[in-house]
Amino acid sequence: KFFVGPKHFETLQKADPDLVRAIWFGMFAFLSVPLLSALNWVHGFVGNYGWSIIVLTIIINAAMFPLRHKSNVSMRKMQAIQPQVKAIQDRYAKLKVTDPARQKMNTEMMELYRQKGVNPASGCVPMLLTFPFLFAFYAMLSQAIEIRGAGFLGWIVDLSRPDPLYITPLLMGATMFWQQKIMPTSADPVQQRVMMIMPIMFTFMFLAYPSGLVIYWTISNLWAIGQQYLTISMMPPTPAKARS
């Protein structure tokens, strides 16, 4: 049995389900294939792949809304107790890392987290969920023939190729910088500087990435910003000392 034609996923699947393996989505195929199906489904209603990516991005972020909200609340609680965390760290600052007495510092920190209802690891969960979608979108946009030559907003003539005017990567960098500015951070100045460098790094990286992927990440950032402001409005203000 032979198939002659473009590697269009649905066409290959109808001809022979085994033929879809000719499209290599990499290790994130388990996400890329459903994303492609969902994107084609949205495109059936919207009629433009650029807008379809935006609609699908909103759907994905809406599904993660409860988990991200819980994470945002935990991060703001973590920010509020930073003075107490620093006070505990200062009491044990003169001890060596190998000193068994430092174990007591960890015990006090865990007890503080328990009393305040804070989970230090919760802030990483949304990021751990977001990055697989980023990689899956990249694999899908790089391999799916449906996106080839699909234009958007006039100057983007192909969503599978980089933005020729670099407008969307710059917008993405701006939204990421905005997101970092309003995100609760620790009192560690080194960590704060590292977090503010990330938007610059991502902007340069995304200059060479497919414009469809940049649109996905930009809309995700805008959603996260809006959700962060919603969280801020629902919680009591963080003391000024904790924000410093």
Short mmCIF file of C-alpha atoms in Angstrom, two decimals:
data_model
loop_
_atom_site.label_atom_id
_atom_site.label_comp_id
_atom_site.label_asym_id
_atom_site.label_seq_id
_atom_site.Cartn_x
_atom_site.Cartn_y
_atom_site.Cartn_z
CA LYS A 1 0.00 0.00 0.00
CA PHE A 2 1.33 3.41 -0.98
CA PHE A 3 0.35 6.98 -0.14
CA VAL A 4 1.40 9.90 -2.31
CA GLY A 5 0.64 13.39 -1.03
CA PRO A 6 1.36 15.90 1.75
CA LYS A 7 1.65 14.62 5.32
CA HIS A 8 -1.76 15.92 6.34
CA PHE A 9 -2.60 14.22 9.65
CA GLU A 10 -6.32 13.59 9.08
CA THR A 11 -5.77 12.41 5.50
CA LEU A 12 -3.08 9.96 6.61
CA GLN A 13 -5.28 8.73 9.42
CA LYS A 14 -8.18 8.04 7.06
CA ALA A 15 -5.92 6.22 4.59
CA ASP A 16 -4.26 4.07 7.26
CA PRO A 17 -3.87 4.88 10.98
CA ASP A 18 -0.28 3.57 10.89
CA LEU A 19 0.68 6.22 8.33
CA VAL A 20 0.40 9.01 10.90
CA ARG A 21 3.71 7.80 12.31
CA ALA A 22 5.30 9.44 9.27
CA ILE A 23 4.76 12.75 11.10
CA TRP A 24 7.36 12.96 13.87
CA PHE A 25 6.16 15.14 16.75
CA GLY A 26 8.93 13.99 19.07
CA MET A 27 8.60 13.05 22.72
CA PHE A 28 5.60 15.37 23.19
CA ALA A 29 3.48 13.63 20.54
CA PHE A 30 1.03 12.63 23.27
CA LEU A 31 0.20 16.37 23.54
CA SER A 32 0.95 17.54 20.00
CA VAL A 33 -1.57 15.19 18.35
CA PRO A 34 -4.54 16.21 20.56
CA LEU A 35 -3.50 19.87 20.19
CA LEU A 36 -3.51 19.54 16.40
CA SER A 37 -6.94 17.90 16.47
CA ALA A 38 -8.26 20.62 18.79
CA LEU A 39 -6.71 23.35 16.62
CA ASN A 40 -8.33 21.94 13.48
CA TRP A 41 -11.65 21.70 15.32
CA VAL A 42 -11.47 25.36 16.40
CA HIS A 43 -10.36 26.33 12.88
CA GLY A 44 -13.57 24.81 11.56
CA PHE A 45 -15.48 27.53 13.43
CA VAL A 46 -13.01 30.43 13.27
CA GLY A 47 -11.59 29.99 9.76
CA ASN A 48 -8.12 31.39 10.56
CA TYR A 49 -5.29 29.48 12.22
CA GLY A 50 -3.92 32.57 13.97
CA TRP A 51 -7.21 33.24 15.73
CA SER A 52 -7.61 29.49 16.27
CA ILE A 53 -4.31 29.43 18.19
CA ILE A 54 -5.56 32.31 20.35
CA VAL A 55 -8.89 30.59 21.07
CA LEU A 56 -7.16 27.28 21.88
CA THR A 57 -4.69 29.09 24.15
CA ILE A 58 -7.58 30.65 26.08
CA ILE A 59 -9.24 27.23 26.44
CA ILE A 60 -6.02 25.66 27.75
CA ASN A 61 -5.42 28.45 30.26
CA ALA A 62 -9.05 28.43 31.37
CA ALA A 63 -8.69 24.71 32.15
CA MET A 64 -5.63 25.49 34.31
CA PHE A 65 -7.31 28.45 36.02
CA PRO A 66 -8.10 26.75 39.39
CA LEU A 67 -4.60 25.30 39.78
CA ARG A 68 -2.90 28.56 38.80
CA HIS A 69 -5.14 30.54 41.17
CA LYS A 70 -4.22 28.23 44.04
CA SER A 71 -0.55 28.67 43.15
CA ASN A 72 -0.86 32.47 43.01
CA VAL A 73 -2.49 32.54 46.44
CA SER A 74 0.25 30.34 47.88
CA MET A 75 2.98 32.53 46.33
CA ARG A 76 1.50 35.68 47.83
CA LYS A 77 1.27 33.99 51.23
CA MET A 78 4.90 32.99 50.79
CA GLN A 79 5.80 36.60 50.04
CA ALA A 80 3.98 37.78 53.16
CA ILE A 81 6.03 35.53 55.47
CA GLN A 82 9.42 36.42 53.93
CA PRO A 83 10.46 38.55 56.96
CA GLN A 84 9.86 35.54 59.25
CA VAL A 85 11.71 33.22 56.86
CA LYS A 86 14.68 35.59 56.75
CA ALA A 87 14.70 35.87 60.55
CA ILE A 88 14.99 32.08 60.83
CA GLN A 89 17.74 31.97 58.20
CA ASP A 90 19.69 34.76 59.94
CA ARG A 91 19.70 32.83 63.22
CA TYR A 92 21.53 29.95 61.55
CA ALA A 93 23.57 31.95 59.04
CA LYS A 94 26.88 31.42 60.89
CA LEU A 95 26.57 27.64 60.87
CA LYS A 96 28.19 25.60 58.12
CA VAL A 97 26.02 23.77 55.65
CA THR A 98 27.35 20.46 56.94
CA ASP A 99 26.57 21.34 60.57
CA PRO A 100 23.86 18.99 61.93
CA ALA A 101 22.39 21.93 63.84
CA ARG A 102 21.18 23.42 60.55
CA GLN A 103 18.59 20.66 60.46
CA LYS A 104 16.76 22.59 63.16
CA MET A 105 16.47 25.54 60.74
CA ASN A 106 14.70 23.34 58.20
CA THR A 107 12.39 22.08 60.93
CA GLU A 108 11.48 25.64 61.96
CA MET A 109 10.89 26.61 58.31
CA MET A 110 8.57 23.66 57.72
CA GLU A 111 6.68 24.44 60.91
CA LEU A 112 6.25 28.07 59.77
CA TYR A 113 4.95 26.91 56.39
CA ARG A 114 2.52 24.56 58.13
CA GLN A 115 1.19 27.27 60.44
CA LYS A 116 0.69 29.73 57.60
CA GLY A 117 -0.75 27.15 55.21
CA VAL A 118 1.98 27.70 52.60
CA ASN A 119 3.40 25.14 50.18
CA PRO A 120 6.80 26.36 48.88
CA ALA A 121 6.61 24.06 45.85
CA SER A 122 3.15 25.12 44.70
CA GLY A 123 4.47 28.08 42.68
CA CYS A 124 6.34 25.68 40.37
CA VAL A 125 3.30 23.56 39.46
CA PRO A 126 1.75 25.88 36.82
CA MET A 127 5.15 26.30 35.16
CA LEU A 128 5.67 22.53 35.10
CA LEU A 129 2.29 22.21 33.36
CA THR A 130 2.85 25.12 30.97
CA PHE A 131 6.20 24.10 29.51
CA PRO A 132 5.02 20.74 28.09
CA PHE A 133 2.34 22.64 26.16
CA LEU A 134 5.02 25.04 24.91
CA PHE A 135 7.16 22.18 23.59
CA ALA A 136 4.11 20.39 22.17
CA PHE A 137 3.03 23.57 20.33
CA TYR A 138 6.54 23.93 18.94
CA ALA A 139 6.55 20.35 17.66
CA MET A 140 3.07 20.71 16.19
CA LEU A 141 3.78 24.00 14.41
CA SER A 142 7.06 22.64 13.07
CA GLN A 143 5.52 19.47 11.60
CA ALA A 144 1.83 20.09 10.85
CA ILE A 145 1.29 20.80 7.15
CA GLU A 146 -2.00 22.53 8.01
CA ILE A 147 -0.16 25.53 9.46
CA ARG A 148 2.25 25.95 6.52
CA GLY A 149 1.51 29.18 4.69
CA ALA A 150 -1.29 30.15 7.11
CA GLY A 151 -1.17 33.94 7.51
CA PHE A 152 -2.29 36.20 10.34
CA LEU A 153 -2.61 39.96 10.89
CA GLY A 154 -1.18 40.89 7.49
CA TRP A 155 2.58 40.86 8.07
CA ILE A 156 2.66 37.24 9.33
CA VAL A 157 2.43 35.22 6.13
CA ASP A 158 3.30 31.83 7.66
CA LEU A 159 2.55 30.88 11.28
CA SER A 160 5.06 28.02 11.08
CA ARG A 161 7.92 30.48 10.41
CA PRO A 162 9.38 33.33 12.53
CA ASP A 163 7.76 36.76 12.56
CA PRO A 164 9.56 38.68 9.76
CA LEU A 165 9.18 42.01 11.59
CA TYR A 166 9.87 40.62 15.10
CA ILE A 167 6.75 42.36 16.41
CA THR A 168 5.24 39.36 18.21
CA PRO A 169 8.52 38.35 19.97
CA LEU A 170 8.92 41.91 21.28
CA LEU A 171 5.31 41.92 22.48
CA MET A 172 5.90 38.55 24.12
CA GLY A 173 9.00 39.90 25.90
CA ALA A 174 7.04 42.92 27.12
CA THR A 175 4.23 40.75 28.51
CA MET A 176 6.74 38.46 30.21
CA PHE A 177 8.50 41.45 31.79
CA TRP A 178 5.11 42.76 32.98
CA GLN A 179 4.26 39.36 34.41
CA GLN A 180 7.57 39.17 36.30
CA LYS A 181 7.04 42.66 37.76
CA ILE A 182 3.70 41.78 39.36
CA MET A 183 4.60 38.24 40.40
CA PRO A 184 5.35 37.73 44.10
CA THR A 185 9.07 37.18 44.67
CA SER A 186 11.33 36.35 47.56
CA ALA A 187 13.43 38.94 49.32
CA ASP A 188 16.60 37.52 47.73
CA PRO A 189 17.92 40.27 45.39
CA VAL A 190 19.95 37.76 43.34
CA GLN A 191 16.84 35.70 42.60
CA GLN A 192 14.93 38.85 41.68
CA ARG A 193 17.63 39.86 39.17
CA VAL A 194 17.65 36.39 37.62
CA MET A 195 13.88 36.46 37.20
CA MET A 196 14.05 39.86 35.48
CA ILE A 197 16.69 38.58 33.03
CA MET A 198 14.42 35.77 31.85
CA PRO A 199 12.18 38.01 29.65
CA ILE A 200 15.28 39.22 27.77
CA MET A 201 16.50 35.66 27.25
CA PHE A 202 13.10 34.45 26.06
CA THR A 203 12.71 37.41 23.69
CA PHE A 204 15.98 36.59 21.90
CA MET A 205 15.10 32.88 21.82
CA PHE A 206 11.64 33.48 20.33
CA LEU A 207 13.01 35.66 17.50
CA ALA A 208 13.78 32.44 15.62
CA TYR A 209 10.73 30.45 16.75
CA PRO A 210 7.49 29.98 14.74
CA SER A 211 5.24 33.03 15.04
CA GLY A 212 2.33 30.77 15.98
CA LEU A 213 4.28 29.61 19.03
CA VAL A 214 5.08 33.21 19.99
CA ILE A 215 1.38 34.10 19.74
CA TYR A 216 0.52 31.17 22.01
CA TRP A 217 3.07 32.24 24.65
CA THR A 218 2.04 35.91 24.45
CA ILE A 219 -1.65 35.13 25.00
CA SER A 220 -0.72 32.78 27.85
CA ASN A 221 1.27 35.59 29.48
CA LEU A 222 -1.63 38.03 29.11
CA TRP A 223 -3.97 35.48 30.69
CA ALA A 224 -1.53 34.93 33.58
CA ILE A 225 -1.26 38.71 34.11
CA GLY A 226 -5.03 39.09 34.24
CA GLN A 227 -5.33 36.17 36.64
CA GLN A 228 -2.58 37.60 38.84
CA TYR A 229 -4.45 40.91 39.13
CA LEU A 230 -7.62 38.97 39.96
CA THR A 231 -5.76 37.15 42.74
CA ILE A 232 -4.39 40.44 44.07
CA SER A 233 -7.89 41.94 44.17
CA MET A 234 -9.24 38.93 46.11
CA MET A 235 -6.50 38.89 48.77
CA PRO A 236 -5.59 41.35 51.53
CA PRO A 237 -2.67 43.65 50.62
CA THR A 238 0.81 42.33 51.32
CA PRO A 239 2.64 44.34 54.02
CA ALA A 240 5.18 46.78 52.60
CA LYS A 241 7.99 45.12 54.50
CA ALA A 242 7.26 41.80 52.80
CA ARG A 243 7.37 43.39 49.35
CA SER A 244 10.77 44.98 49.87
#
